[in-house]
């Protein structure tokens, strides 16, 4: 029988001992699993999977059943990501449709078919529909109660219903999260990054979290809060990936392999959130994944493709495009425009950095004050203030995604929005749109947009972090789109008033509209989102997939790069890394460098002549081991030859040792407190205890890791930190000339990094 619980090498056949003279730890339930709030050992889990794979390949030759089993094992990864993609796409469609209907419920109802949202209700109407106006089939709340749709009375009734529905949806989301799934609040991306780096948070990707996050997300978006559903979609997709991985033991029982499925699920989440499958794969690679082999890249691509295809089939937006903000611009950008585009990038970096600092300050205040004890009250207060202040301004009253679409859109014939109030003559529909002076409504709209920007920026600081599902992508895009549109209108009017300046190089002198304000909105949106999240490659791809604007990659790249440089100059962390640090998750960022000159001996435990806890290979009894487990809280113990000769033999995990010893006590006759614990294949030559030969020895070699990663005491910490990052280590043992000196755990490394950066080393959360 091959042993798949042991890391590194296959155990050989045991030397001959009397049949009942020892207890072997093979096939103990729970061996190789991890406790909650513990770090996984990547090397151990990957080695276990290789062992399992070699066993399956070897057995494949023996029978047809084993051949089929081997084939199923080979394609189970693809099958799992296919199912993740299908379910993610389906659930995203349901959430999109539900959120759209519930959002429109704040404004009115479709009496002929109450389950239709405003857009679907008006499909049969021939009336020209703008973003704010309705149609005869759609009744606003004043009309439902027999009143007029205009006037002071109608405005008050509409205002009242807007606030009441918002409070109802927000309280429903907050109560569901509080009662059934506390982990369903927030964005989820900081925790997903931490989980993918090898940390265990039980229940964070469970079925209750999935259910409540999905329903709560519809409610919180419908409440009109300044948040988006795109970040939580990544969390929802990862929940689906985690639940489905248990259908395939290859992934369900191996935490390192499970993270390959979760990486693919994260890609599917962004794919369905934005209709951007390639951007989703790059997002998973650049932003959330820690371990991303080429095989996972292909599976992520396939998973994102399937999810996008399923969402397109459901067609929740009711158009032929699966993207959220599809725009069609006919004009190319001119070279001079790179200057305002880079300017927007710099503004985006400044806005992003200001937002991160303000939001982290508020979240820290929430954690340290009494406010944190009243999460539902906080949600209701934030919702009430948001609804009261949002309704008077038409640009804050409408859903944020509709506002972004409006800002991205190009002005043309039939556009009746105030932003398109130019002094133009559309007598010939087929002629090119001429450049024109902005009318008074445009300047009025710009003032309303400035107020909307100030309001949304302030409210989002207090909203991101409350106990409802809340994403940050859409609010960030909104900040940038408003700034970009205002800058775009300013550049457009400059070109209109001074068409012969050399910077416009004759492009604008022909009288045609050479500047597209909507393009500035797209570039501004990318800049602020980059400033908040510090994404670059995935951000640019998501933006051009989101809008269909492939020809504008260079402006997007320039803005994203400028935004990242400015953001990094003012503060190293993006919003997700800042929340990881705030919550104290044990995340060792692979992007940062460790530039200090300390040695392993400076960091290892124990310090200051304290005794080192270890287990000997053949001289400790069951009682000794149980006392050691009772008196210490270490997650594992080095195994040495003896107290007199502390040369390293291997390493045993606390959980595995505990399970093996308690299992032996429970199931095997003759095992008692005086039984020897053996980590070797043979009994010791001379018994160390007088009564130890009478009791049945407990043979524990199967739970021993005989190839632990070791360093010497003179190894630079720069190398040790690199090993922890690139090998995904849980701990490393420190030796000198083969003798065991101490141990360095991931906790020690994180605390040392914090200490060297003059931060509080005790802020790192561990169980």
Short mmCIF file of N, CA, C and O in Angstrom, two decimals, residues 24 272 320 398 429 488 619 663 701-702 732 767:
data_model
loop_
_atom_site.label_atom_id
_atom_site.label_comp_id
_atom_site.label_asym_id
_atom_site.label_seq_id
_atom_site.Cartn_x
_atom_site.Cartn_y
_atom_site.Cartn_z
N UNK A 24 -0.04 1.04 13.91
CA UNK A 24 0.38 1.81 12.74
C UNK A 24 -0.64 2.91 12.46
O UNK A 24 -1.85 2.68 12.55
N UNK A 272 -18.18 37.44 -15.37
CA UNK A 272 -19.63 37.66 -15.36
C UNK A 272 -19.99 39.03 -14.79
O UNK A 272 -21.03 39.59 -15.13
N UNK A 320 -27.80 43.05 -27.28
CA UNK A 320 -26.99 42.01 -27.94
C UNK A 320 -25.56 41.96 -27.39
O UNK A 320 -24.79 41.11 -27.78
N UNK A 398 -30.29 58.28 -9.94
CA UNK A 398 -30.29 57.11 -10.83
C UNK A 398 -29.26 56.08 -10.36
O UNK A 398 -28.30 56.44 -9.67
N UNK A 429 -29.25 63.74 -40.76
CA UNK A 429 -28.85 62.68 -39.81
C UNK A 429 -27.55 62.02 -40.23
O UNK A 429 -26.75 61.58 -39.41
N UNK A 488 -13.27 66.29 -20.30
CA UNK A 488 -13.56 66.12 -21.73
C UNK A 488 -14.35 67.28 -22.31
O UNK A 488 -14.06 67.77 -23.41
N UNK A 619 12.09 7.64 22.22
CA UNK A 619 12.25 7.54 23.67
C UNK A 619 11.11 8.21 24.45
O UNK A 619 11.14 8.23 25.68
N UNK A 663 -6.26 8.28 18.31
CA UNK A 663 -6.83 7.15 17.57
C UNK A 663 -6.28 5.82 18.10
O UNK A 663 -7.01 4.84 18.23
N UNK A 701 5.56 6.71 12.15
CA UNK A 701 6.40 7.18 11.05
C UNK A 701 5.57 7.73 9.89
O UNK A 701 6.03 8.59 9.14
N UNK A 702 4.33 7.23 9.77
CA UNK A 702 3.50 7.66 8.63
C UNK A 702 3.07 9.12 8.74
O UNK A 702 2.70 9.72 7.74
N UNK A 732 10.00 26.69 8.64
CA UNK A 732 11.28 26.11 8.25
C UNK A 732 12.10 25.91 9.53
O UNK A 732 11.98 26.70 10.48
N UNK A 767 -4.81 32.30 14.84
CA UNK A 767 -5.70 31.62 15.77
C UNK A 767 -5.09 31.58 17.16
O UNK A 767 -4.00 31.08 17.34
#
